[in-house]
mmCIF file of C-alpha atoms in Angstrom:
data_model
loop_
_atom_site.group_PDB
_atom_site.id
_atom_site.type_symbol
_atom_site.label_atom_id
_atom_site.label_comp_id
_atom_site.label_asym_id
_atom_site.label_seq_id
_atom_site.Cartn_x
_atom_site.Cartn_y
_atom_site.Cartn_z
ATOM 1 C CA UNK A 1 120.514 66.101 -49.656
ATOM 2 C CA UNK A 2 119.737 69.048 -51.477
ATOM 3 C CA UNK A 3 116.886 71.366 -50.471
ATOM 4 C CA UNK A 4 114.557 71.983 -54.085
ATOM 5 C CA UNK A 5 111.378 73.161 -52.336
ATOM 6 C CA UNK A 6 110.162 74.578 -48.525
ATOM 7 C CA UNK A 7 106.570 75.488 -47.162
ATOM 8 C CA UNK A 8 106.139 77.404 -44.246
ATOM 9 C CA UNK A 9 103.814 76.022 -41.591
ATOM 10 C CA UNK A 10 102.159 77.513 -38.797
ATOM 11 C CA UNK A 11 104.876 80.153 -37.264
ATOM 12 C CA UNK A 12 107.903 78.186 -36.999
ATOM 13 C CA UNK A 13 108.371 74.884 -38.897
ATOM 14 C CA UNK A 14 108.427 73.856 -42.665
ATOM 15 C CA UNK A 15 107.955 71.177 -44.694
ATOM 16 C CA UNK A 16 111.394 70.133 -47.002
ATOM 17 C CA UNK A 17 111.406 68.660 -50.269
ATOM 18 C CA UNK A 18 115.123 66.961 -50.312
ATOM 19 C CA UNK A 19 116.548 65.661 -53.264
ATOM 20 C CA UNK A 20 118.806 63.053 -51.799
ATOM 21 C CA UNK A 21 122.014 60.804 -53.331
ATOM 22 C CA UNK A 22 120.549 57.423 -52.805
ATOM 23 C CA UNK A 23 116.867 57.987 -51.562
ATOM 24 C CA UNK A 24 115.375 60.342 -54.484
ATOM 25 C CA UNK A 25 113.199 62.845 -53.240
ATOM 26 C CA UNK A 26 111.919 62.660 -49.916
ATOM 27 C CA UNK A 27 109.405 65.317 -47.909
ATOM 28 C CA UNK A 28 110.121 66.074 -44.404
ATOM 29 C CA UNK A 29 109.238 68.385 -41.287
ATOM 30 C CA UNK A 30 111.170 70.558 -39.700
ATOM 31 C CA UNK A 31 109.974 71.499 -36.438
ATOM 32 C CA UNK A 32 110.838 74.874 -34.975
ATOM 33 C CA UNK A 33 113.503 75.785 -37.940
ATOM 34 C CA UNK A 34 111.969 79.582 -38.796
ATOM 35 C CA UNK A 35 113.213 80.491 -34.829
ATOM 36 C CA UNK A 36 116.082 82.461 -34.823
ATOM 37 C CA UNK A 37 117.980 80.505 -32.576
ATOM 38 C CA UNK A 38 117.073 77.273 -34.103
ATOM 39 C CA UNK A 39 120.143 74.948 -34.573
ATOM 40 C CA UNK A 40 118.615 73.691 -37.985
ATOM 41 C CA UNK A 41 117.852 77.121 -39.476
ATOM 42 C CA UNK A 42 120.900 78.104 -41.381
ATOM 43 C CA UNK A 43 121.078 73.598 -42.525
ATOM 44 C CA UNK A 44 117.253 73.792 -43.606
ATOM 45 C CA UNK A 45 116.926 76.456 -46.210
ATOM 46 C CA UNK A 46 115.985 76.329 -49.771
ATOM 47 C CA UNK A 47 118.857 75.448 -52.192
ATOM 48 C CA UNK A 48 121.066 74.022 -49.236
ATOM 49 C CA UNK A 49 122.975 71.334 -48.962
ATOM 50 C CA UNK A 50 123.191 69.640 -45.888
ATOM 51 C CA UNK A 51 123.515 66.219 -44.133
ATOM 52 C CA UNK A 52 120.743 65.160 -42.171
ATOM 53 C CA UNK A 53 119.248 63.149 -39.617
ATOM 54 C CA UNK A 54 115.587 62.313 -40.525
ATOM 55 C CA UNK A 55 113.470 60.295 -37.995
ATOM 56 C CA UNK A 56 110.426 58.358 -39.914
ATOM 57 C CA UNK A 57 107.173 57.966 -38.186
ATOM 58 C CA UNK A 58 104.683 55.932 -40.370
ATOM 59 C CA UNK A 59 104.609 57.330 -43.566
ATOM 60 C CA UNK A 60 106.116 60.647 -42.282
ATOM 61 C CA UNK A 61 109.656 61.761 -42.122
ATOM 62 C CA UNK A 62 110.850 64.658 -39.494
ATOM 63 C CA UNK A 63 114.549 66.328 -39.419
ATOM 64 C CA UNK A 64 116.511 65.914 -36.168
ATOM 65 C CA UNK A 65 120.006 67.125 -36.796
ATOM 66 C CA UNK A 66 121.122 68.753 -40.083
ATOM 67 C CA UNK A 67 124.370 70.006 -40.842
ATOM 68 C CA UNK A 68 125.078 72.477 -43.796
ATOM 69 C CA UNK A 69 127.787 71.362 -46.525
ATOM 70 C CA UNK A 70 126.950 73.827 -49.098
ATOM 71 C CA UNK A 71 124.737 76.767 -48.805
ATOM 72 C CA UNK A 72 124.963 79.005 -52.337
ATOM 73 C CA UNK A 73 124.132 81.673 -50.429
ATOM 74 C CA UNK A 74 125.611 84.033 -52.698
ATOM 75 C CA UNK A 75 122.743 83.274 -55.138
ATOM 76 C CA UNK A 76 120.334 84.989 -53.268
ATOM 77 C CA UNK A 77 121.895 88.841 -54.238
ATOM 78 C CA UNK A 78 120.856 87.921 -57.771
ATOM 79 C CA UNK A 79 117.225 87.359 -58.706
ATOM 80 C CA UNK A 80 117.812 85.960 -62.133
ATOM 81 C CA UNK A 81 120.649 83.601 -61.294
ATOM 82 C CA UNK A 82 118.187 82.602 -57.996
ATOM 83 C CA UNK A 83 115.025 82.265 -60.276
ATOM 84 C CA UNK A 84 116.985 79.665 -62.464
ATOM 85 C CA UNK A 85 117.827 78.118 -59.662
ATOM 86 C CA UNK A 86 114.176 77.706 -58.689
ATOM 87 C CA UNK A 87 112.879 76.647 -62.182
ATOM 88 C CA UNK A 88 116.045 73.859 -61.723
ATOM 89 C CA UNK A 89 114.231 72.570 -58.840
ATOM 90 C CA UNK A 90 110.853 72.964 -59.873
ATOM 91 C CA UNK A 91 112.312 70.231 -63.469
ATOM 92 C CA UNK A 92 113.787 68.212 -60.654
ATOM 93 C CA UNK A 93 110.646 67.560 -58.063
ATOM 94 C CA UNK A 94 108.506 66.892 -61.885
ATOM 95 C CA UNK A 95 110.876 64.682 -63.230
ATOM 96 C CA UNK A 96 112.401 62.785 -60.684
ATOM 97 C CA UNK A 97 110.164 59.514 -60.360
ATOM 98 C CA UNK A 98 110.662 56.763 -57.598
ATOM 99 C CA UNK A 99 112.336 54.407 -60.338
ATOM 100 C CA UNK A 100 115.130 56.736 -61.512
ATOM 101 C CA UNK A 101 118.702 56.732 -60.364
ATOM 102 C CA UNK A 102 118.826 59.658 -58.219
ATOM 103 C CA UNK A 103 122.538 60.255 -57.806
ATOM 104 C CA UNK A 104 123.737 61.747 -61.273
ATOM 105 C CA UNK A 105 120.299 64.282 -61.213
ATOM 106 C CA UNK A 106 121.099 65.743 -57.635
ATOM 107 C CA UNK A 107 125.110 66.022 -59.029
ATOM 108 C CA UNK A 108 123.809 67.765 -61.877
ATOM 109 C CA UNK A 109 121.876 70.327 -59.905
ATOM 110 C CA UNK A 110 124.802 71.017 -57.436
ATOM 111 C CA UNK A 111 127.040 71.640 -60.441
ATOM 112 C CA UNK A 112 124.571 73.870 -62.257
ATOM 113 C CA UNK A 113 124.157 76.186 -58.754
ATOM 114 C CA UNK A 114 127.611 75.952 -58.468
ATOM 115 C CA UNK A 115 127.992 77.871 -62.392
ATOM 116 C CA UNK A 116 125.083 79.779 -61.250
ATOM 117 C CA UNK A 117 126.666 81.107 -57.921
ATOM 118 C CA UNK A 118 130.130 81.720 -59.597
ATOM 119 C CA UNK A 119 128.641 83.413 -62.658
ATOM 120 C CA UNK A 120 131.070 81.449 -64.491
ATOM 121 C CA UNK A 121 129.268 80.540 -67.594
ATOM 122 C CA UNK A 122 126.553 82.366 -69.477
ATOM 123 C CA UNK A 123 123.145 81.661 -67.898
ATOM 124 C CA UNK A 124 121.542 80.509 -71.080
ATOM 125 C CA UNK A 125 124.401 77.854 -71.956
ATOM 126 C CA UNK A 126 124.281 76.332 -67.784
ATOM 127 C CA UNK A 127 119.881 76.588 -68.419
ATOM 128 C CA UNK A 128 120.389 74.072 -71.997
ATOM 129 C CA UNK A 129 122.490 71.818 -70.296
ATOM 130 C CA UNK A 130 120.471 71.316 -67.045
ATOM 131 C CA UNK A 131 117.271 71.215 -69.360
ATOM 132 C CA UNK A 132 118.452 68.754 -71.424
ATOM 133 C CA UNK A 133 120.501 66.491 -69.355
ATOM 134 C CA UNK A 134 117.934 66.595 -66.664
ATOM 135 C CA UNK A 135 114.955 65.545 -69.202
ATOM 136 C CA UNK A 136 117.478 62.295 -70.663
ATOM 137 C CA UNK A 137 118.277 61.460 -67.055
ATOM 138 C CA UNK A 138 114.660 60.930 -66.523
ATOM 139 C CA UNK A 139 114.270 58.751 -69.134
ATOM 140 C CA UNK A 140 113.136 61.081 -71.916
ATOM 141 C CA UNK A 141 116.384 61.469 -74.031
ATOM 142 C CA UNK A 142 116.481 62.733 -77.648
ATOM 143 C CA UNK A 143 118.316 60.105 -80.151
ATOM 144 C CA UNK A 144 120.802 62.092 -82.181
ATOM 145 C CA UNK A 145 122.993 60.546 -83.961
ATOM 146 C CA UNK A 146 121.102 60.582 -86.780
ATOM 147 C CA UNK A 147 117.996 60.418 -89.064
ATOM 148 C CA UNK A 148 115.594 58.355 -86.998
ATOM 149 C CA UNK A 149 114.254 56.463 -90.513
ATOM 150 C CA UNK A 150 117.293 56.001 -92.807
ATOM 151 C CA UNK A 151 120.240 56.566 -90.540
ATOM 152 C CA UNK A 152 122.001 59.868 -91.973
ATOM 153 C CA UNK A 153 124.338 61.732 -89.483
ATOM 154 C CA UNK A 154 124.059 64.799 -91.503
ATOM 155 C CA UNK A 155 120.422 65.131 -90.487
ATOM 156 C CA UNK A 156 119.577 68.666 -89.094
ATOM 157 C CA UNK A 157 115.898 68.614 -88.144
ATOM 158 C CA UNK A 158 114.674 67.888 -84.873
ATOM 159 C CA UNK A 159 111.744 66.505 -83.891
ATOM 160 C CA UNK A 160 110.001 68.022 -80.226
ATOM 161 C CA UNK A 161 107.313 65.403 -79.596
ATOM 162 C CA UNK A 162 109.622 62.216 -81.125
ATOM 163 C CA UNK A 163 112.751 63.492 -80.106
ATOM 164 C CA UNK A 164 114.693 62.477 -82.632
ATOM 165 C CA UNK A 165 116.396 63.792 -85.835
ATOM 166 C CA UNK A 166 115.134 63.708 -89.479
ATOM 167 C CA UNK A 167 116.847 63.833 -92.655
ATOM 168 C CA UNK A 168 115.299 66.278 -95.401
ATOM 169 C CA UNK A 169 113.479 63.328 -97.414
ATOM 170 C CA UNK A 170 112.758 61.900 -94.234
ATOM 171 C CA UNK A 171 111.339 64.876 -92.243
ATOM 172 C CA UNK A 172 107.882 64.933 -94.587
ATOM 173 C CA UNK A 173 105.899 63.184 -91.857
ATOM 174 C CA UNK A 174 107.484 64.298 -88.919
ATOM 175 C CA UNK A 175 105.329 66.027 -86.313
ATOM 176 C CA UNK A 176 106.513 69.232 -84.425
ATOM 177 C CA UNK A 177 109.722 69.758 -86.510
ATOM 178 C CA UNK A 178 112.585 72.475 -86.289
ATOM 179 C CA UNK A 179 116.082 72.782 -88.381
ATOM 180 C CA UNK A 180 118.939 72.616 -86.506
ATOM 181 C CA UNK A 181 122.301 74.354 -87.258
ATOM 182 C CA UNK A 182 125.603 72.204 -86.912
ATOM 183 C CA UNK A 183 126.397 74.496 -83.883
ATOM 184 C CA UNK A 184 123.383 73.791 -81.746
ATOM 185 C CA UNK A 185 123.476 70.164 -82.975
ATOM 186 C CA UNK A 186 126.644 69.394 -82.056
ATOM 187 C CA UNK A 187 125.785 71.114 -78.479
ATOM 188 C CA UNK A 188 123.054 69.104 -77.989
ATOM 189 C CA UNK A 189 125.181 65.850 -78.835
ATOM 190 C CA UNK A 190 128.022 67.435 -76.612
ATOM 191 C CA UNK A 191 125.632 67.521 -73.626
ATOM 192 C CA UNK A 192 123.770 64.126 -74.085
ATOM 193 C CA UNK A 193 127.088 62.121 -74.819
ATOM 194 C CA UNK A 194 129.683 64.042 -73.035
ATOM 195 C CA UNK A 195 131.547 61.813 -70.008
ATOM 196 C CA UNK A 196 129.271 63.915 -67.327
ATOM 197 C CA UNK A 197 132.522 65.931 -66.372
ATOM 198 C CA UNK A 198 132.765 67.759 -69.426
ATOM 199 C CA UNK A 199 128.893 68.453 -70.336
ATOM 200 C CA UNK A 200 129.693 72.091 -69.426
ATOM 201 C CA UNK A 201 132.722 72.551 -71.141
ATOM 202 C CA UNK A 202 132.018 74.142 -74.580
ATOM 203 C CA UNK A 203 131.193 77.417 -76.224
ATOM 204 C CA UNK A 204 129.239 78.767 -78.911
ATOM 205 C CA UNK A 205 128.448 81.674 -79.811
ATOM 206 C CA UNK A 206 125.741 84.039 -78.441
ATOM 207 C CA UNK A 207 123.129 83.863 -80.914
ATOM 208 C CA UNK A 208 123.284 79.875 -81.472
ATOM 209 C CA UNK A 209 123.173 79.778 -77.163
ATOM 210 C CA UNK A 210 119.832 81.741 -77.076
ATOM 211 C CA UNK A 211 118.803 79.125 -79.808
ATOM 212 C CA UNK A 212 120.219 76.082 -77.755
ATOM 213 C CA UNK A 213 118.375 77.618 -74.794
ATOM 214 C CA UNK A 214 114.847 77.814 -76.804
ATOM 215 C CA UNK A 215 115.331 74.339 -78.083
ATOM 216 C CA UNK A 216 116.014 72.302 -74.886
ATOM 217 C CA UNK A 217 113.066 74.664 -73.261
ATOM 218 C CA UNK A 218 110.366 73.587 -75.547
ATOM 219 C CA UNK A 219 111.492 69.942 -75.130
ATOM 220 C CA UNK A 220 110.971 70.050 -71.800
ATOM 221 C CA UNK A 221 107.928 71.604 -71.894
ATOM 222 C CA UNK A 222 106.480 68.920 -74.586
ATOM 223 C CA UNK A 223 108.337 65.606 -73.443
ATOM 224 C CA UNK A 224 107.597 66.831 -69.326
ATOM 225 C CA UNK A 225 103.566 67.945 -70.796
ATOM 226 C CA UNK A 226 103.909 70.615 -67.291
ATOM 227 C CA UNK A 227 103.909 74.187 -67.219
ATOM 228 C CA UNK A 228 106.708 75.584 -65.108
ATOM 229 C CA UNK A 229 105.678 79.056 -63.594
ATOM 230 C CA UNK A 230 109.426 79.371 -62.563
ATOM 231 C CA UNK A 231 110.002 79.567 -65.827
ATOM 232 C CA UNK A 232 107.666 82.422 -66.248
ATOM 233 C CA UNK A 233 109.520 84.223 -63.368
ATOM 234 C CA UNK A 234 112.795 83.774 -65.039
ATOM 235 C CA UNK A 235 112.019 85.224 -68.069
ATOM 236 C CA UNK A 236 109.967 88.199 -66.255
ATOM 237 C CA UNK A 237 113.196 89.076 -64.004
ATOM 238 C CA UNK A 238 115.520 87.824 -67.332
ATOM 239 C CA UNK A 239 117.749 91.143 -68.334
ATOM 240 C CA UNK A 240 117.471 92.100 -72.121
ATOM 241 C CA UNK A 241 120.443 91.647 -74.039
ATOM 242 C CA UNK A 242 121.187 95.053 -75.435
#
């Protein structure tokens, strides 16, 4: 499981938030963990991916043994790849429910800190694709491939609170409306429809990924109706393009 959220309690344990392969999210204590010589510390720390052991008492799980697999510890020497990491986690805990499959979101969030940690892609093009697979995977995924009323695959407007596409005729009654450029369309198509492999593998240019990025950030905000402060802390830590 992957660690997406830790609370310190009294001086040396914490309570985990794990997004696990095959039982979703689940919330356990780990006792003693913030002592240096803990065997659990290094396993147990936010963004880590370890195996555990969890023992379940009532309605309460605690960690016995954990064992890291992948740490992404080079994430924490830079704050704006680690806050994006954070807001990733913060859409994850919101939008992963009890009745959702939660295999392909927890492979999704180890491949977007894996871009994040290598620097390998620009930040705003792995944010889109995490945003926007992440909100279809939890069962709020846009319909584009075409207008929702008459059918045509040439339609560019986008609808935030219907998620779907208009045509021009169409679009008169739509609510919450934007135009979309073929470039940012075809993006979004790439990442909903892509074999899950290859949702990462494009490029646009700059300017349409910093419109990409503001697209799949407002759906999320509308289709999720939740205000993510990690959000705010990206942006206040974001550089300015120059």
């Amino acid at each position: 499981g992957l660690i997406i959220k830790e609370t310190n309690i009294g001086e040396n344990d914490k309570l985990l938030v794990i997004l696990t392969k095959e039982h979703g999210i689940i919330r356990a204590f780990a006792d003693g963990v913030r002592r240096m010589k803990s065997k659990n510390s290094a396993a147990t720390s936010l963004l880590c991916y370890s195996n555990f052991t969890l023992y379940k008492n009532k309605d309460t799980y605690k960690v016995g043994d954990s064992a890291p697999i992948e740490m992404f510890f080079d994430l924490r020497y830079h704050l704006e790849e680690l806050s994006l990491a954070q807001y990733f986690c913060d859409m994850a805990i919101k939008l992963t429910a009890e009745d959702f499959e939660p295999t392909e979101i927890l492979r999704l969030l180890l491949n977007s800190l894996h871009f994040l940690t290598k620097q390998s892609k620009p930040l705003n093009i792995i944010k889109a694709v995490t945003e926007l697979k992440l909100i279809s995977l939890a069962g709020f995924m846009p319909n584009l491939t075409g207008c929702a009323l008459c059918g045509d695959e040439q339609s560019y407007k986008f609808s935030f609170s219907e998620g779907c596409l208009f045509c021009l005729e169409c679009s008169a009654n739509a609510n919450d409306i934007t135009v979309l450029n073929p470039t940012v369309l075809a993006a979004m198509r790439h990442i909903i429809y892509s074999d899950f492999e290859k949702i990462y593998s494009f490029e646009i240019p700059e300017k349409d990924a910093e419109i990409l990025s503001s697209i799949t950030e407002k759906y999320v905000a509308i289709q999720s109706e939740y205000h993510f402060k990690t959000l705010d802390f990206y942006k206040s830590v974001k550089e300015p393009k120059l």
